[in-house]
Coordinates of C-alpha atoms in Angstrom, one line a residue:
M11 CA -343.0 41.6 76.1
S12 CA -343.7 43.6 72.7
S13 CA -346.5 42.1 70.7
A14 CA -345.5 44.6 67.8
S15 CA -344.0 42.1 65.5
F16 CA -346.0 39.1 66.8
D17 CA -348.0 37.2 64.1
W18 CA -351.5 36.4 65.6
Y19 CA -352.9 35.4 62.3
E20 CA -350.1 32.8 61.9
F21 CA -350.0 31.6 65.5
L22 CA -353.8 31.1 66.0
G23 CA -353.8 29.7 62.4
R24 CA -351.5 26.7 63.3
W25 CA -353.1 26.4 66.6
Q26 CA -356.4 25.9 64.6
E27 CA -355.2 23.4 61.8
E28 CA -353.5 21.2 64.5
W29 CA -356.5 21.4 66.6
V30 CA -358.1 17.9 67.8
P31 CA -359.7 17.1 71.1
R32 CA -358.4 15.5 73.9
A33 CA -358.5 11.9 74.3
D34 CA -360.7 12.2 77.3
A35 CA -362.9 14.9 75.7
E36 CA -366.6 13.8 75.2
E37 CA -367.5 12.4 71.8
D38 CA -371.0 13.2 72.0
P39 CA -371.2 16.9 73.3
D40 CA -374.7 18.2 73.9
E41 CA -375.8 21.5 72.0
D42 CA -375.0 23.7 74.3
S43 CA -371.1 22.7 75.1
G44 CA -370.8 23.5 71.4
E45 CA -370.2 20.9 68.7
E46 CA -368.1 23.4 66.8
V47 CA -365.5 24.0 69.4
L48 CA -364.4 20.8 68.9
A49 CA -363.6 21.1 65.1
R50 CA -362.6 24.7 65.3
P51 CA -361.5 26.4 68.7
G52 CA -361.2 30.2 67.2
R53 CA -363.8 32.8 65.4
D54 CA -363.4 35.3 62.9
G55 CA -361.6 38.2 64.2
A56 CA -363.5 41.1 65.4
G57 CA -363.0 44.4 63.5
E58 CA -361.4 47.5 64.5
G59 CA -365.0 48.9 65.1
A60 CA -365.9 46.1 67.6
I61 CA -362.6 46.6 69.2
A62 CA -363.1 50.4 69.6
A63 CA -366.9 49.9 70.9
A64 CA -365.7 47.6 73.6
E65 CA -363.0 50.1 74.8
E66 CA -365.3 52.9 74.7
R67 CA -367.6 50.6 76.9
L68 CA -365.0 49.7 79.3
G69 CA -363.3 53.5 79.4
R70 CA -359.8 52.0 78.8
R71 CA -358.0 50.9 76.0
L72 CA -356.8 47.5 75.7
P73 CA -353.5 46.0 76.1
P74 CA -351.7 45.3 72.5
S75 CA -351.5 41.6 72.7
Y76 CA -355.3 41.4 73.6
R77 CA -356.0 43.8 70.8
G78 CA -354.1 41.9 68.3
F79 CA -355.7 38.5 69.6
L80 CA -359.2 40.0 69.0
A81 CA -358.3 41.2 65.6
A82 CA -357.4 37.8 64.7
S83 CA -360.1 35.5 66.4
D84 CA -362.8 37.2 68.5
G85 CA -362.7 34.7 71.5
W86 CA -361.0 31.3 71.9
H87 CA -361.9 27.7 73.1
V88 CA -358.5 27.5 76.0
D89 CA -359.7 24.0 76.9
Q90 CA -357.8 24.4 80.0
P91 CA -358.7 21.1 82.1
A92 CA -360.2 21.8 85.4
A93 CA -359.9 25.9 85.0
I94 CA -360.9 28.2 81.8
Y95 CA -362.9 26.8 78.8
R96 CA -363.7 29.7 76.7
L97 CA -362.5 33.2 76.3
G98 CA -365.0 35.5 75.2
G99 CA -364.8 38.0 72.3
A100 CA -364.8 41.9 72.4
A101 CA -368.8 42.0 73.4
D102 CA -368.1 39.4 76.3
I103 CA -365.6 41.0 78.3
D104 CA -366.4 43.4 81.5
W105 CA -364.9 44.5 84.4
F106 CA -364.7 41.8 87.1
Q107 CA -365.5 44.1 90.4
D108 CA -364.6 41.7 92.7
P109 CA -368.0 40.0 93.7
H110 CA -366.6 37.4 96.0
G111 CA -365.0 39.9 98.3
M112 CA -361.5 38.8 97.5
A113 CA -359.5 42.0 97.8
S114 CA -360.3 42.5 101.6
L115 CA -358.9 38.6 102.0
Y116 CA -355.9 39.4 100.0
E117 CA -355.3 43.0 101.9
Q118 CA -355.8 41.4 105.4
G119 CA -352.8 39.3 104.7
L120 CA -350.3 41.8 103.3
G121 CA -348.5 42.9 106.8
D122 CA -346.8 45.9 107.7
D123 CA -343.8 45.4 105.3
P124 CA -345.7 44.0 102.0
R125 CA -343.7 43.2 99.0
E126 CA -345.0 45.0 95.8
E127 CA -346.3 42.2 93.9
D128 CA -348.4 41.2 97.0
V129 CA -349.9 44.6 96.8
L130 CA -350.4 44.5 93.1
L131 CA -352.3 41.1 93.6
A132 CA -354.6 42.1 96.3
G133 CA -355.7 45.4 94.3
M134 CA -356.1 43.4 91.1
W135 CA -359.5 41.9 92.2
R136 CA -361.4 45.4 92.1
R137 CA -359.9 46.9 88.7
A138 CA -360.0 43.5 86.5
L139 CA -361.0 42.9 83.6
R140 CA -362.8 39.8 83.3
L141 CA -362.0 37.8 80.1
E142 CA -363.6 34.2 80.3
T143 CA -367.1 33.0 79.4
D144 CA -367.2 29.6 80.6
S145 CA -365.1 28.0 83.3
D146 CA -364.6 25.4 86.1
M147 CA -365.0 28.0 89.0
S148 CA -362.2 29.6 87.7
H149 CA -361.5 33.4 86.0
A150 CA -359.1 35.0 84.0
L151 CA -358.8 38.0 84.8
L152 CA -356.3 40.9 83.0
D153 CA -355.2 43.8 85.0
P154 CA -354.4 47.2 84.3
G155 CA -352.8 48.1 87.3
D156 CA -350.0 45.6 86.6
S157 CA -348.3 46.6 83.2
D158 CA -345.0 46.7 81.9
E159 CA -343.3 49.4 79.4
D160 CA -345.1 48.1 76.5
G161 CA -348.4 48.7 77.6
E162 CA -349.2 44.8 78.6
W163 CA -351.6 43.9 81.3
A164 CA -350.7 41.0 83.2
L165 CA -353.0 38.1 83.2
Y166 CA -354.2 36.2 86.0
V167 CA -355.8 32.8 86.3
Y168 CA -357.6 32.2 89.9
K169 CA -358.9 28.5 90.2
G170 CA -361.6 29.4 92.8
W171 CA -362.1 25.5 94.1
S172 CA -358.1 25.0 94.6
G173 CA -357.6 27.7 97.4
E174 CA -354.3 28.7 95.9
F175 CA -352.7 32.1 95.0
P176 CA -353.7 32.7 91.1
D177 CA -351.1 31.9 88.5
R178 CA -349.6 34.9 87.0
Y179 CA -348.9 35.8 83.3
P180 CA -346.9 39.0 82.5
S181 CA -349.0 39.4 79.4
F182 CA -351.9 38.0 77.8
R183 CA -349.9 36.9 74.9
A184 CA -347.8 34.9 77.5
Y185 CA -350.9 33.3 78.4
M186 CA -351.6 32.6 75.3
E187 CA -348.5 30.7 74.2
S188 CA -348.6 28.7 77.7
M189 CA -352.0 27.2 76.8
Y190 CA -350.5 26.4 73.4
R191 CA -348.0 24.4 75.0
R192 CA -350.6 22.7 77.6
F193 CA -352.5 22.0 74.4
H194 CA -350.0 19.7 73.0
A195 CA -348.7 18.4 76.4
D196 CA -352.4 17.3 76.6
R197 CA -352.4 15.5 73.6
A198 CA -348.8 14.2 73.4
A199 CA -349.6 10.7 74.1
Q200 CA -352.2 10.3 71.3
A201 CA -350.6 8.3 68.3
D202 CA -352.2 10.2 65.6
F203 CA -351.3 13.7 67.0
V204 CA -348.5 14.3 64.8
N205 CA -347.8 18.1 63.3
A206 CA -345.4 20.3 61.9
T207 CA -344.8 21.6 66.0
T208 CA -344.5 18.0 67.0
R209 CA -342.1 17.0 64.5
A210 CA -339.9 20.3 65.0
Q211 CA -340.1 19.8 68.8
D212 CA -338.9 16.1 68.3
A213 CA -336.0 17.1 66.1
H214 CA -335.0 19.4 69.2
V215 CA -335.0 16.5 71.3
D216 CA -332.5 14.8 69.0
E217 CA -330.4 17.7 68.9
A218 CA -330.3 17.9 72.5
R219 CA -329.1 14.6 73.1
L220 CA -326.2 15.2 70.7
L221 CA -325.1 18.5 72.5
A222 CA -325.4 17.0 75.9
L223 CA -323.3 14.0 75.1
R224 CA -321.1 16.5 73.2
G225 CA -320.6 18.3 76.5
R226 CA -322.8 20.9 75.8
Y227 CA -325.4 21.1 77.9
E228 CA -325.9 24.8 78.6
E229 CA -327.2 24.7 74.8
A230 CA -329.0 21.3 75.2
L231 CA -331.2 22.4 78.7
P232 CA -333.4 25.3 76.6
L233 CA -334.0 22.5 73.9
L234 CA -335.4 20.0 76.4
E235 CA -337.2 22.6 78.5
E236 CA -339.2 23.6 75.8
A237 CA -340.0 20.2 74.3
F238 CA -341.1 19.5 77.7
S239 CA -343.3 21.9 78.0
F240 CA -344.9 20.5 74.8
G241 CA -344.9 17.2 76.6
R242 CA -342.9 15.8 73.9
P243 CA -341.9 12.1 74.8
R244 CA -338.2 11.7 75.6
S245 CA -337.6 15.2 76.5
A246 CA -338.7 15.0 80.2
V247 CA -336.0 11.9 81.0
L248 CA -333.2 13.6 79.1
L249 CA -334.0 16.7 81.2
E250 CA -334.1 15.3 84.6
Q251 CA -330.6 13.9 84.0
L252 CA -329.2 17.0 83.2
R253 CA -330.9 18.5 86.1
Q254 CA -329.9 15.9 88.5
L255 CA -326.8 16.7 87.6
L256 CA -326.8 20.2 88.4
A257 CA -328.7 19.1 91.7
P258 CA -327.6 15.9 92.9
S259 CA -329.5 16.4 96.2
G260 CA -332.8 16.7 94.7
S261 CA -335.8 14.3 93.9
Y262 CA -336.5 13.2 90.5
G263 CA -338.7 10.8 88.5
Y264 CA -337.8 8.6 85.7
G265 CA -341.2 6.6 84.6
H266 CA -340.7 3.3 83.4
L267 CA -337.2 3.1 82.7
V268 CA -337.2 2.0 86.6
A269 CA -338.1 -1.8 84.9
D270 CA -336.3 -1.0 81.3
P271 CA -333.3 -3.6 81.6
R272 CA -331.1 -1.2 79.7
Y273 CA -331.5 1.1 82.4
Q274 CA -332.4 -0.1 85.6
S275 CA -329.0 -0.5 87.0
E276 CA -328.3 3.2 86.6
I277 CA -332.0 4.3 87.1
L278 CA -333.8 2.3 90.1
P279 CA -330.9 3.0 92.3
V280 CA -331.0 6.7 92.1
E281 CA -334.8 6.5 92.3
A282 CA -334.6 4.7 95.6
M283 CA -331.8 6.8 97.1
R284 CA -334.0 9.7 98.9
Q285 CA -336.4 6.4 100.0
A286 CA -333.3 4.8 101.7
E287 CA -332.4 8.2 103.5
G288 CA -335.9 8.6 105.0
Q289 CA -337.2 11.3 103.0
G290 CA -338.9 9.4 100.3
W291 CA -342.9 8.5 100.5
S292 CA -344.7 9.3 103.6
G293 CA -346.6 6.3 103.5
G294 CA -343.0 4.6 104.0
D295 CA -341.2 1.7 101.9
E296 CA -344.3 0.0 101.2
Q297 CA -346.2 2.9 99.4
W298 CA -342.8 3.5 97.7
L299 CA -342.7 -0.1 96.4
R300 CA -346.1 -0.3 95.3
M301 CA -345.6 3.1 93.0
T302 CA -342.4 1.2 91.9
V303 CA -343.8 -2.1 90.6
A304 CA -346.5 0.0 89.1
R305 CA -344.4 1.5 86.9
G306 CA -343.0 -2.2 86.0
A307 CA -339.6 -2.8 88.1
A308 CA -339.9 -6.6 89.8
P309 CA -341.0 -6.4 93.7
E310 CA -338.0 -8.2 94.7
I311 CA -335.6 -6.3 92.7
A312 CA -336.8 -2.9 93.8
E313 CA -336.8 -4.3 97.7
A314 CA -333.1 -5.8 97.1
V315 CA -332.0 -2.3 95.9
L316 CA -333.7 -0.3 98.6
G317 CA -332.0 -2.7 101.2
A318 CA -328.2 -2.2 99.9
L319 CA -328.8 1.5 99.8
R320 CA -329.9 1.5 103.1
D321 CA -327.1 -0.8 104.6
G322 CA -324.3 0.9 102.7
T323 CA -323.5 -2.4 100.3
H324 CA -325.2 -1.0 97.0
R325 CA -322.1 -0.6 94.3
Y326 CA -322.6 1.4 91.1
A327 CA -320.9 -1.3 88.8
P328 CA -321.0 -0.5 85.3
S329 CA -318.9 -2.8 82.6
G330 CA -316.1 -1.7 80.1
P331 CA -313.6 0.4 81.0
W332 CA -315.7 3.2 82.8
G333 CA -316.3 0.1 85.3
R334 CA -312.8 -0.5 86.1
A335 CA -312.5 3.6 86.9
V336 CA -315.5 3.4 89.1
A337 CA -313.9 0.5 91.1
E338 CA -310.6 2.0 90.9
A339 CA -312.2 5.5 92.2
R340 CA -313.8 3.7 95.1
E341 CA -310.6 2.2 96.3
A342 CA -309.6 5.6 96.9
A343 CA -312.7 7.2 98.0
R344 CA -313.5 4.4 100.5
W345 CA -310.5 5.2 102.3
G346 CA -310.8 9.3 102.2
A347 CA -308.8 10.2 99.2
T348 CA -312.0 11.9 97.6
D349 CA -310.1 14.3 95.3
A350 CA -307.6 11.3 93.7
A351 CA -311.0 9.4 93.3
W352 CA -312.4 12.0 91.5
H353 CA -309.4 12.6 89.4
V354 CA -309.9 8.8 88.3
L355 CA -313.5 9.4 87.1
R356 CA -312.8 12.8 85.7
D357 CA -310.1 11.4 83.4
A358 CA -312.3 8.1 82.4
L359 CA -315.8 10.3 81.7
P360 CA -315.4 10.4 77.8
L361 CA -315.0 6.1 78.3
W362 CA -318.7 6.1 79.5
E363 CA -320.9 4.5 77.0
A364 CA -324.6 5.4 77.3
P365 CA -326.7 1.6 77.4
G366 CA -329.5 3.1 75.2
P367 CA -330.6 6.4 73.7
L368 CA -332.4 8.0 76.8
M369 CA -329.6 8.3 78.7
V370 CA -326.9 10.8 78.5
V371 CA -324.6 10.6 82.0
P372 CA -323.6 8.2 83.9
L373 CA -326.7 8.5 86.7
G374 CA -325.6 5.5 88.4
L375 CA -322.8 7.1 90.0
L376 CA -325.0 9.2 92.4
A377 CA -326.3 6.3 94.0
D378 CA -323.1 4.7 95.1
P379 CA -322.5 5.3 98.8
V380 CA -319.1 6.0 98.6
L381 CA -318.8 7.4 95.3
G382 CA -322.5 9.2 95.2
P383 CA -321.1 12.1 97.8
L384 CA -318.2 13.3 95.6
I385 CA -320.7 14.5 93.0
T386 CA -321.1 18.2 94.1
P387 CA -322.9 20.8 92.0
E388 CA -319.5 22.0 90.6
R389 CA -318.7 18.3 89.9
G390 CA -321.9 17.7 88.2
R391 CA -321.6 20.6 85.9
E392 CA -317.8 19.3 84.9
V393 CA -319.4 16.0 84.1
L394 CA -321.9 17.6 81.9
A395 CA -319.3 19.8 80.1
T396 CA -317.4 16.6 79.5
P397 CA -317.8 14.7 75.9
R398 CA -318.9 11.2 76.2
A399 CA -320.2 8.1 74.7
G400 CA -317.8 8.6 71.7
E401 CA -318.7 12.0 70.9
T402 CA -316.1 14.7 71.2
G403 CA -315.7 18.4 72.0
P404 CA -313.8 21.0 74.2
V405 CA -312.8 19.5 77.6
P406 CA -313.7 21.7 80.5
E407 CA -311.5 23.3 83.1
P408 CA -311.2 21.0 85.9
V409 CA -313.0 22.2 89.0
P410 CA -310.6 22.8 92.0
D411 CA -310.0 20.1 94.5
L412 CA -311.8 20.3 97.7
D413 CA -309.2 19.2 100.3
P414 CA -306.6 21.5 101.9
P415 CA -303.4 20.2 102.8
G416 CA -302.4 19.4 106.3
L417 CA -304.4 19.9 109.2
A418 CA -305.2 23.6 110.0
W419 CA -308.7 23.0 108.8
L420 CA -309.6 21.6 111.9
V421 CA -309.8 25.1 113.6
E422 CA -311.8 26.5 110.4
P423 CA -315.4 26.6 110.3
F424 CA -316.6 22.5 110.4
R425 CA -320.3 22.5 109.7
H426 CA -322.7 25.3 109.8
G427 CA -319.9 27.7 110.2
Q428 CA -318.8 26.6 113.5
P429 CA -315.5 25.1 114.0
L430 CA -314.8 21.3 115.4
D431 CA -315.0 21.3 119.1
G432 CA -312.9 18.5 120.4
Y433 CA -311.2 15.7 117.8
R434 CA -308.9 13.0 118.6
C435 CA -307.2 11.2 116.3
V436 CA -304.4 8.4 115.7
W437 CA -302.0 7.9 112.7
V438 CA -300.2 4.8 111.9
E439 CA -297.3 5.3 109.2
G440 CA -297.5 3.0 106.0
A441 CA -300.2 1.0 107.4
D442 CA -303.2 -0.6 105.7
P443 CA -306.2 1.0 107.2
S444 CA -308.0 -1.9 107.2
G445 CA -305.6 -3.3 109.8
L446 CA -306.6 -0.4 112.4
P447 CA -308.9 -2.6 114.2
A448 CA -306.5 -4.8 115.1
L449 CA -304.2 -2.3 116.7
I450 CA -306.3 -0.1 118.9
G451 CA -309.9 -1.6 118.5
E452 CA -311.8 -3.1 121.2
E453 CA -312.2 -7.0 121.2
G454 CA -313.8 -8.4 118.5
A455 CA -313.9 -4.9 116.6
E456 CA -314.8 -4.9 112.7
L457 CA -315.0 -2.2 110.1
S458 CA -318.6 -1.0 109.1
A459 CA -320.0 -0.7 105.7
P460 CA -319.7 3.0 104.6
V461 CA -321.2 5.5 107.0
D462 CA -322.7 9.2 105.8
L463 CA -320.4 11.1 108.3
S464 CA -322.7 14.2 108.0
R465 CA -325.4 12.7 109.7
S466 CA -324.1 10.2 111.7
F467 CA -322.7 11.0 115.9
R468 CA -320.5 7.8 115.4
R469 CA -321.5 7.8 119.5
A470 CA -320.2 4.9 121.2
P471 CA -322.4 3.4 123.6
Q472 CA -321.6 4.8 127.1
P473 CA -320.1 2.6 129.6
H474 CA -323.1 2.0 131.5
E475 CA -325.2 1.0 128.3
R476 CA -323.0 -2.1 127.6
E477 CA -322.1 -4.8 129.6
G478 CA -318.7 -6.1 130.4
V479 CA -317.5 -2.4 129.9
E480 CA -316.4 -0.6 133.2
L481 CA -317.3 2.9 133.9
W482 CA -314.0 4.4 133.4
E483 CA -313.5 3.4 130.2
D484 CA -313.7 5.9 126.9
R485 CA -314.4 3.7 123.8
A486 CA -314.5 5.9 120.9
V487 CA -316.3 5.2 117.4
V488 CA -313.7 6.4 114.8
A489 CA -313.8 6.9 111.0
V490 CA -310.8 5.2 109.1
G491 CA -309.2 6.2 106.0
R492 CA -305.7 6.9 104.2
T493 CA -304.4 10.3 104.0
A494 CA -302.0 11.3 100.7
E495 CA -298.9 10.9 102.4
G496 CA -299.4 7.0 103.3
W497 CA -300.6 7.3 107.0
A498 CA -303.7 5.1 108.2
F499 CA -305.7 7.2 110.3
A500 CA -308.9 6.7 113.0
F501 CA -310.8 9.9 113.7
D502 CA -312.9 10.8 116.3
G503 CA -314.7 14.0 116.2
P504 CA -316.4 16.1 117.3
S505 CA -315.5 14.5 120.6
H506 CA -316.9 16.2 123.6
R507 CA -314.9 14.1 125.9
H508 CA -312.0 15.8 128.0
L509 CA -308.6 14.9 128.2
S510 CA -308.4 13.6 131.8
D511 CA -305.4 12.5 134.2
L512 CA -306.4 8.7 133.6
F513 CA -305.5 9.2 129.7
L514 CA -303.7 6.5 128.3
S515 CA -302.2 7.3 124.5
P516 CA -302.8 4.3 121.9
A517 CA -300.0 5.4 120.1
A518 CA -297.6 2.5 121.6
A519 CA -300.2 -0.1 120.7
A520 CA -300.6 1.5 117.2
S521 CA -297.0 1.5 116.3
P522 CA -295.6 -2.7 116.6
S523 CA -294.4 -1.8 112.6
G524 CA -293.5 1.4 112.2
R525 CA -294.6 4.8 113.6
A526 CA -297.6 6.2 115.2
V527 CA -299.0 9.6 115.9
V528 CA -302.0 10.7 118.4
V529 CA -303.5 13.9 118.7
W530 CA -306.5 14.8 121.0
S531 CA -308.0 18.4 120.9
G532 CA -310.2 18.6 123.7
P533 CA -313.4 20.7 123.4
R534 CA -312.9 24.3 124.1
R535 CA -313.7 26.1 127.3
S536 CA -314.3 29.8 127.7
S537 CA -313.2 30.1 131.3
P538 CA -309.4 30.5 132.2
D539 CA -309.8 28.3 134.9
H540 CA -310.8 25.4 132.6
P541 CA -308.7 25.9 129.6
G542 CA -308.9 23.2 126.9
A543 CA -306.3 20.8 126.4
F544 CA -304.0 19.7 123.7
H545 CA -302.1 16.2 123.4
V546 CA -299.6 14.8 121.2
S547 CA -297.7 11.6 121.7
V548 CA -295.4 9.6 118.8
A549 CA -294.1 6.1 119.4
E550 CA -292.5 3.9 117.3
H551 CA -292.0 -0.3 117.5
G552 CA -294.2 -0.1 120.4
Q553 CA -292.2 2.4 122.5
E554 CA -293.6 6.1 123.3
L555 CA -290.8 8.2 122.1
Y556 CA -292.2 11.5 122.9
A557 CA -295.0 13.4 123.9
F558 CA -296.6 16.5 125.4
T559 CA -299.9 18.3 126.6
V560 CA -300.9 21.6 126.8
R561 CA -303.4 22.8 129.1
G562 CA -303.8 26.9 129.2
T563 CA -300.1 27.8 130.1
D564 CA -299.3 24.7 131.9
I565 CA -296.9 22.1 129.8
Q566 CA -296.4 18.8 130.4
R567 CA -293.7 16.8 128.3
S568 CA -291.8 13.8 128.1
G569 CA -289.2 12.3 125.8
A570 CA -286.9 14.4 123.3
I571 CA -289.3 16.4 121.5
P572 CA -288.1 17.9 118.5
E573 CA -287.6 21.4 118.3
A574 CA -290.5 21.9 115.3
L575 CA -293.0 20.5 117.9
D576 CA -291.7 22.2 120.9
P577 CA -294.6 23.4 122.8
A578 CA -293.0 26.1 124.3
R579 CA -292.4 28.0 121.2
L580 CA -295.9 26.7 119.6
F581 CA -298.2 27.8 122.2
R582 CA -297.9 31.4 123.1
P583 CA -299.6 32.8 126.1
Q584 CA -300.2 36.1 124.5
D585 CA -302.3 34.2 121.4
T586 CA -305.7 33.0 121.1
G587 CA -306.2 29.4 121.7
P588 CA -307.4 28.9 118.0
D589 CA -304.0 30.9 117.0
N590 CA -302.0 28.4 119.2
E591 CA -304.1 25.1 117.8
R592 CA -303.0 26.3 114.2
R593 CA -299.8 26.8 114.7
A594 CA -299.2 23.4 116.3
L595 CA -301.3 21.7 113.6
E596 CA -299.2 23.2 110.7
A597 CA -296.0 22.1 112.6
L598 CA -297.4 18.3 112.9
H599 CA -298.0 18.5 109.1
A600 CA -294.6 20.3 108.2
E601 CA -292.5 18.0 110.7
L602 CA -294.5 14.5 110.3
G603 CA -296.6 14.8 107.2
L604 CA -299.9 14.3 108.7
S605 CA -303.1 15.4 107.2
L606 CA -307.0 14.6 107.2
P607 CA -309.0 14.6 104.4
R608 CA -311.7 17.4 104.8
F609 CA -314.1 16.1 102.5
A610 CA -314.4 12.8 103.4
L611 CA -314.8 13.7 107.2
T612 CA -317.5 16.3 106.5
R613 CA -319.2 15.4 103.7
G614 CA -318.2 11.7 102.9
R615 CA -318.6 8.3 103.6
L616 CA -316.1 6.1 105.7
R617 CA -315.9 3.0 107.3
T618 CA -316.1 2.9 111.1
F619 CA -315.0 0.6 114.5
T620 CA -315.2 1.1 118.1
T621 CA -311.6 1.3 119.8
R622 CA -310.2 0.2 122.9
S623 CA -310.4 2.5 126.0
W624 CA -308.3 6.0 126.2
T625 CA -308.4 5.7 129.6
R626 CA -307.2 3.4 132.1
A627 CA -308.5 1.9 134.8
P628 CA -307.5 4.2 138.0
R629 CA -305.1 3.3 140.3
T630 CA -305.1 2.5 144.0
G631 CA -305.9 6.0 145.6
E632 CA -306.8 7.7 142.6
G633 CA -310.2 9.3 142.7
F634 CA -313.1 8.2 139.9
A635 CA -316.7 9.5 139.5
Y636 CA -319.1 8.7 136.3
L637 CA -322.4 10.7 136.3
T638 CA -325.3 10.1 134.3
F639 CA -328.1 12.6 134.0
V640 CA -331.7 11.2 132.9
R641 CA -334.4 13.5 132.3
H642 CA -337.7 12.1 133.1
R643 CA -340.6 13.0 131.8
P644 CA -343.1 14.6 134.3
E645 CA -346.5 13.1 134.8
R646 CA -349.5 14.9 133.8
G647 CA -350.1 18.0 136.3
G648 CA -346.9 17.7 137.7
T649 CA -343.1 19.5 137.4
N650 CA -339.7 18.7 137.0
S651 CA -337.7 18.3 139.8

């Protein structure tokens, strides 16, 4: 960072002109603290002779930005709370010489392959130049061993009471500019703190707000970030909105807007999201509620919002044309059509109206349990780049859809780079998904609230865990939705159940009014003696039309199987299991129009219900065994057996 063109006289003069004490500063400082400091933080500049004398004493030429500073002001009252209070002048500075043995401590932690910055920091303590003359157990240290191409030395601020690593600044100038911004931030709440800098930064906030609404968020971000560093009102809440759309999973706070009637329906649910997901305050709901009420929110409203988020019943429900689009998108997304839902939202974004001047994005969308997961970082950027709230500008290029066509994705990486090991699904052509529990659900089955499928195993209680359920039964908790081709589906995956001889396809029960298809891919096994199984059955009007089951090279079939689905053609002994399975899935998509929404099943939220058993009761003479493994914690001093 070159200081050749930096005007220290203008910079420090502006700082002195704007100088006022902090609101919490002592009104009657004693003689030692220097009353003059509160009125004038700097001194007259040191002459070239004084600077040269200091360099001769130290045996080093000082870095350019620090030399320029001394020429303009021979010392400075930094007033960095609980750290550095005063920087000395040319006659005050001296080598630090590591009086506390910090270098040895840092060298011990370097390890066998240390980073360059860690090596520099460990050596800094012995070679640094100490600048401060008044501090709170803290040091401002210029390191000649950590320099750049312009000859600038890095400055480290070490807060001895904190136990933390020092804060590093690339140069003295960078440190002073940071302290100037902090000076402003510490006084931003004082009503009488108004000057040319505060007015300029407030104008930047106004400009950034308009840029954000016009979709020019990349231009708005640096303006807001700079205004935020100066502590300007409104900058934080506007900046947080942009950041949260760029990284929807982060944790963000919006101050007293949680209680403002104009913004509460957008802000409060978003702030409650992490708490509802169990990732909020360590003190639990009580602490979160206490902190939220302290910012003005009514306790009953905060409790109701948190409860609705936790049980999945919260709804983002804005008014007007945007609100109607949100309702339409939710109806599509709650059955798995997440790309279609996103298209509705994207097309309606220009219709969104800001509820007040402190909101520039439809933030409440993120807290909707069905629509929130749709807002990926890429889509968040598309939201930010779309003009809205009556503003105009270029429309961004749409981001690609997230759902691939068909079923072949089932053999691709599912989560954490691993394929889906076992799944089963029922499709019913032209059916309403809400009617599936009546077709294949257990007695009294009902659809749940939307479930976060990425965190839920959706495990049905085991037979021995439920009264009235026989040990041979295999009931599944399935996610429900509708495909783009109009099939209702009930999906169980990952399913670790194996296809047994007692398997009873639910296809016939699911097909009273049209076609139904069942596919079951059992868990993959590496042993050739225990190959995974793949089953397809198709029924119509209550009657099974055809079916086949493949186990390794063994194929069982029934009915008139279409040539396109002939298992002998699809499952080739010379090919691997995943290749054969992919071929079968592609054929099912081409022949029957079957698909599944990957995004909804891997990252979205869908409703679930518990099915009837996928296995029948054993007949006379058929063997059946049910094994339960229970691990007991050994008593102290004992061993597992």
